[in-house]
């Protein structure tokens, strides 16, 4: 069990640029979640995959955000035309089964200048 | 409406004392799960303890226990014998059983715990 891995750890980008983050879940976990966390807040749900199927998306996920999980393994989260309000920590988590706890990665901290 | 409410933005405790972090939740679903996570300043979210809505006994994991009061919809975390390393943000989360079974956990705003020597 190597844990959930997220890359990059930090990303600084200029407003209007596109960014892509990667998440490698724990290998036997079929469920994968993306959350966003801003300072002083708890994680807010963005989207959820079961295997390769994206089953749920939050209203927070505007049309500038897209996520994929090809072949049900790693996942990518892309933000197009970034805005300063996108600055946050983006957390990925995985789990096996509906009642098991989420295991989180260390997150990708995005700063939009 | 908030699904998870953590009313204590900050708590202070003396080393070796016990501390209770409050969490209340709102759901009409009879099947749900409650989780507590710890987030140190380094940022990683660490799972601490889980309580299922049908569990008869309060969950315990080492120094952590969950005081589950179903009728009051509260799931307080009790940390016994606090250590300096317990200083962190603590988040309560709930996963409801939904039609479709997606079970997406919702998090509270967190409580900052500082342990004094």
CSV table of C-alpha atoms in Angstrom, one decimal:
chain,number,residue,atom,x,y,z
A,1,UNK,CA,0.0,0.0,0.0
A,2,UNK,CA,1.9,3.0,-1.3
A,3,UNK,CA,-0.9,5.4,-0.5
A,4,UNK,CA,-2.6,8.0,-2.7
A,5,UNK,CA,-0.2,10.0,-4.8
A,6,UNK,CA,-0.9,13.5,-6.2
A,7,UNK,CA,1.2,15.5,-8.6
A,8,UNK,CA,2.3,18.2,-8.7
A,9,UNK,CA,2.5,19.2,-5.0
A,10,UNK,CA,2.4,22.9,-5.9
A,11,UNK,CA,1.4,24.7,-9.1
A,12,UNK,CA,1.6,28.4,-9.7
A,13,UNK,CA,-0.1,29.7,-12.9
A,14,UNK,CA,-1.2,32.9,-14.4
A,15,UNK,CA,-4.9,33.7,-14.8
A,16,UNK,CA,-6.2,32.3,-18.0
A,17,UNK,CA,-3.8,29.4,-18.3
A,18,UNK,CA,-4.9,25.7,-18.2
A,19,UNK,CA,-3.6,23.4,-15.5
A,20,UNK,CA,-3.9,19.6,-15.1
A,21,UNK,CA,-3.4,17.6,-11.9
A,22,UNK,CA,-2.9,13.9,-11.6
A,23,UNK,CA,-4.0,11.5,-8.9
A,24,UNK,CA,-2.8,7.9,-8.5
A,25,UNK,CA,-5.1,6.1,-6.0
A,26,UNK,CA,-4.4,3.0,-4.0
A,27,UNK,CA,-4.3,0.2,-6.5
A,28,UNK,CA,-7.1,-1.9,-5.3
A,29,UNK,CA,-9.5,1.0,-4.7
A,30,UNK,CA,-12.3,1.3,-7.2
A,31,UNK,CA,-13.7,4.7,-5.9
A,32,UNK,CA,-11.9,8.0,-6.5
A,33,UNK,CA,-12.9,11.4,-5.3
A,34,UNK,CA,-11.8,15.0,-5.9
A,35,UNK,CA,-12.2,17.6,-3.3
A,36,UNK,CA,-11.2,21.3,-3.1
A,37,UNK,CA,-10.2,22.9,0.2
A,38,UNK,CA,-9.7,26.6,0.8
A,39,UNK,CA,-8.1,28.2,3.8
A,40,UNK,CA,-10.2,27.7,7.0
A,41,UNK,CA,-12.7,25.4,5.3
A,42,UNK,CA,-13.3,21.7,5.1
A,43,UNK,CA,-12.9,19.8,1.9
A,44,UNK,CA,-15.7,20.5,-0.6
A,45,UNK,CA,-16.7,17.7,-3.0
A,46,UNK,CA,-16.0,18.2,-6.7
A,47,UNK,CA,-16.5,14.8,-8.4
A,48,UNK,CA,-16.5,11.1,-7.9
A,49,UNK,CA,-15.6,8.0,-10.0
A,50,UNK,CA,-16.4,4.4,-9.6
A,51,UNK,CA,-13.9,2.6,-11.7
A,52,UNK,CA,-13.8,4.6,-14.9
A,53,UNK,CA,-17.3,6.0,-14.7
A,54,UNK,CA,-17.8,9.5,-13.4
A,55,UNK,CA,-20.9,9.1,-11.3
A,56,UNK,CA,-21.4,12.4,-9.6
A,57,UNK,CA,-20.3,16.0,-10.1
A,58,UNK,CA,-20.8,18.9,-7.8
A,59,UNK,CA,-22.4,22.2,-8.9
A,60,UNK,CA,-19.0,23.7,-7.8
A,61,UNK,CA,-17.6,22.0,-10.9
A,62,UNK,CA,-18.1,24.6,-13.6
A,63,UNK,CA,-17.7,23.9,-17.3
A,64,UNK,CA,-14.0,25.0,-17.0
A,65,UNK,CA,-13.4,21.9,-14.9
A,66,UNK,CA,-13.1,18.4,-16.3
A,67,UNK,CA,-12.0,15.1,-14.8
A,68,UNK,CA,-11.2,11.8,-16.2
A,69,UNK,CA,-10.3,8.4,-15.0
A,70,UNK,CA,-9.3,6.3,-18.0
A,71,UNK,CA,-9.2,2.6,-17.4
A,72,UNK,CA,-10.3,3.1,-13.8
A,73,UNK,CA,-6.8,3.7,-12.6
A,74,UNK,CA,-5.2,7.2,-12.3
A,75,UNK,CA,-7.3,10.3,-12.6
A,76,UNK,CA,-6.7,13.8,-14.0
A,77,UNK,CA,-8.4,17.0,-13.1
A,78,UNK,CA,-8.1,19.8,-15.6
A,79,UNK,CA,-9.0,23.5,-15.1
A,80,UNK,CA,-9.2,25.6,-18.2
A,81,UNK,CA,-8.9,29.4,-18.2
A,82,UNK,CA,-8.0,29.5,-14.5
A,83,UNK,CA,-9.3,32.3,-12.4
A,84,UNK,CA,-7.9,33.7,-9.1
A,85,UNK,CA,-10.9,32.1,-7.3
A,86,UNK,CA,-9.6,28.7,-8.3
A,87,UNK,CA,-6.7,29.1,-5.9
A,88,UNK,CA,-7.1,26.3,-3.4
A,89,UNK,CA,-5.8,22.9,-2.3
A,90,UNK,CA,-7.1,20.1,-4.6
A,91,UNK,CA,-7.4,16.8,-2.7
A,92,UNK,CA,-7.8,13.4,-4.2
A,93,UNK,CA,-9.0,10.4,-2.2
A,94,UNK,CA,-9.8,6.8,-2.9
A,95,UNK,CA,-11.7,4.1,-1.2
A,96,UNK,CA,-12.7,0.5,-1.6
A,97,UNK,CA,-16.4,-0.1,-1.1
A,98,UNK,CA,-19.1,2.3,0.1
A,99,UNK,CA,-18.5,2.1,3.8
A,100,UNK,CA,-14.7,2.2,3.9
A,101,UNK,CA,-12.9,5.4,4.8
A,102,UNK,CA,-11.4,7.7,2.2
A,103,UNK,CA,-7.6,7.7,2.0
A,104,UNK,CA,-6.4,11.1,0.9
A,105,UNK,CA,-3.3,12.2,-1.0
A,106,UNK,CA,-1.2,15.1,0.1
A,107,UNK,CA,-3.0,17.4,-2.3
A,108,UNK,CA,-2.0,19.8,-5.0
A,109,UNK,CA,-1.8,23.5,-4.0
A,110,UNK,CA,-2.8,25.8,-6.9
A,111,UNK,CA,-2.0,29.4,-6.8
A,112,UNK,CA,-3.4,31.6,-9.7
A,113,UNK,CA,-1.7,34.9,-10.0
B,1,UNK,CA,-28.7,23.5,5.4
B,2,UNK,CA,-25.4,22.4,6.8
B,3,UNK,CA,-25.0,18.6,6.8
B,4,UNK,CA,-22.2,18.7,9.3
B,5,UNK,CA,-21.8,21.4,12.0
B,6,UNK,CA,-18.6,21.8,14.0
B,7,UNK,CA,-19.3,24.8,16.3
B,8,UNK,CA,-15.8,25.0,17.9
B,9,UNK,CA,-13.4,26.9,15.6
B,10,UNK,CA,-10.6,26.5,18.1
B,11,UNK,CA,-9.9,24.4,21.2
B,12,UNK,CA,-7.0,24.4,23.6
B,13,UNK,CA,-6.0,21.6,25.9
B,14,UNK,CA,-3.2,20.8,28.3
B,15,UNK,CA,-0.9,17.9,27.4
B,16,UNK,CA,-2.1,14.6,28.9
B,17,UNK,CA,-5.7,15.9,29.4
B,18,UNK,CA,-8.7,14.7,27.5
B,19,UNK,CA,-10.5,16.8,25.0
B,20,UNK,CA,-13.9,16.6,23.2
B,21,UNK,CA,-14.5,18.0,19.8
B,22,UNK,CA,-18.1,18.5,18.9
B,23,UNK,CA,-19.9,17.4,15.7
B,24,UNK,CA,-23.6,17.5,14.9
B,25,UNK,CA,-25.1,16.2,11.7
B,26,UNK,CA,-28.3,16.5,9.8
B,27,UNK,CA,-29.8,13.6,7.8
B,28,UNK,CA,-33.1,11.9,7.3
B,29,UNK,CA,-31.4,8.8,5.9
B,30,UNK,CA,-31.5,5.9,8.3
B,31,UNK,CA,-28.2,4.5,6.9
B,32,UNK,CA,-25.1,6.7,7.2
B,33,UNK,CA,-21.6,6.7,8.4
B,34,UNK,CA,-19.6,9.2,10.4
B,35,UNK,CA,-15.9,9.8,10.1
B,36,UNK,CA,-13.2,11.9,11.8
B,37,UNK,CA,-10.1,13.1,10.1
B,38,UNK,CA,-7.0,14.9,11.3
B,39,UNK,CA,-5.2,17.4,9.2
B,40,UNK,CA,-1.8,18.5,10.6
B,41,UNK,CA,-0.1,21.7,9.3
B,42,UNK,CA,1.6,19.6,6.6
B,43,UNK,CA,-1.8,19.2,4.9
B,44,UNK,CA,-2.4,15.5,4.6
B,45,UNK,CA,-5.8,14.2,5.8
B,46,UNK,CA,-5.5,11.3,8.2
B,47,UNK,CA,-8.4,9.0,8.9
B,48,UNK,CA,-9.0,8.5,12.6
B,49,UNK,CA,-12.3,6.7,13.4
B,50,UNK,CA,-15.6,5.6,11.8
B,51,UNK,CA,-19.0,5.1,13.3
B,52,UNK,CA,-21.9,3.5,11.3
B,53,UNK,CA,-25.5,4.5,12.0
B,54,UNK,CA,-26.4,1.0,12.9
B,55,UNK,CA,-23.4,0.3,15.2
B,56,UNK,CA,-24.6,-0.4,18.7
B,57,UNK,CA,-21.4,0.5,20.4
B,58,UNK,CA,-19.3,3.7,20.3
B,59,UNK,CA,-16.3,3.3,18.1
B,60,UNK,CA,-12.8,3.4,19.6
B,61,UNK,CA,-9.3,3.5,18.1
B,62,UNK,CA,-6.5,3.8,20.6
B,63,UNK,CA,-6.7,7.2,22.2
B,64,UNK,CA,-9.7,8.2,20.0
B,65,UNK,CA,-13.3,7.4,20.8
B,66,UNK,CA,-16.5,8.6,19.2
B,67,UNK,CA,-19.3,9.6,21.5
B,68,UNK,CA,-22.3,8.7,19.2
B,69,UNK,CA,-25.7,10.0,20.4
B,70,UNK,CA,-28.0,9.1,17.6
B,71,UNK,CA,-31.2,10.8,18.9
B,72,UNK,CA,-29.3,14.0,19.3
B,73,UNK,CA,-27.5,13.6,16.0
B,74,UNK,CA,-24.1,14.2,17.5
B,75,UNK,CA,-20.8,12.4,17.0
B,76,UNK,CA,-18.2,14.0,19.2
B,77,UNK,CA,-14.6,12.9,19.0
B,78,UNK,CA,-12.9,12.3,22.4
B,79,UNK,CA,-9.1,12.3,22.5
B,80,UNK,CA,-7.7,10.9,25.7
B,81,UNK,CA,-4.3,11.8,27.1
B,82,UNK,CA,-3.6,14.6,24.6
B,83,UNK,CA,-0.1,14.8,23.1
B,84,UNK,CA,1.7,17.7,21.5
B,85,UNK,CA,1.4,15.9,18.1
B,86,UNK,CA,-2.3,16.0,18.3
B,87,UNK,CA,-2.2,19.7,17.5
B,88,UNK,CA,-4.0,19.9,14.1
B,89,UNK,CA,-7.3,20.6,12.4
B,90,UNK,CA,-10.0,18.0,13.0
B,91,UNK,CA,-12.8,17.4,10.5
B,92,UNK,CA,-16.0,15.5,11.0
B,93,UNK,CA,-17.6,14.0,7.9
B,94,UNK,CA,-20.8,12.1,7.1
B,95,UNK,CA,-21.6,9.7,4.3
B,96,UNK,CA,-25.3,9.1,3.7
B,97,UNK,CA,-26.8,6.1,2.0
B,98,UNK,CA,-28.5,7.4,-1.2
B,99,UNK,CA,-30.4,6.0,-4.0
B,100,UNK,CA,-27.8,5.1,-6.6
B,101,UNK,CA,-25.4,4.4,-3.7
B,102,UNK,CA,-22.7,7.0,-4.4
B,103,UNK,CA,-22.1,7.7,-0.7
B,104,UNK,CA,-20.2,11.0,-1.1
B,105,UNK,CA,-18.7,12.1,2.2
B,106,UNK,CA,-19.6,15.7,3.3
B,107,UNK,CA,-17.2,17.5,5.6
B,108,UNK,CA,-17.6,20.1,8.3
B,109,UNK,CA,-15.6,23.3,8.6
B,110,UNK,CA,-13.2,21.8,11.2
B,111,UNK,CA,-11.9,22.5,14.6
B,112,UNK,CA,-8.4,23.6,15.3
B,113,UNK,CA,-6.9,21.9,18.3
B,114,UNK,CA,-3.8,23.2,20.1
B,115,UNK,CA,-2.2,21.1,22.7
B,116,UNK,CA,-0.2,23.1,25.3
B,117,UNK,CA,2.8,21.5,27.1
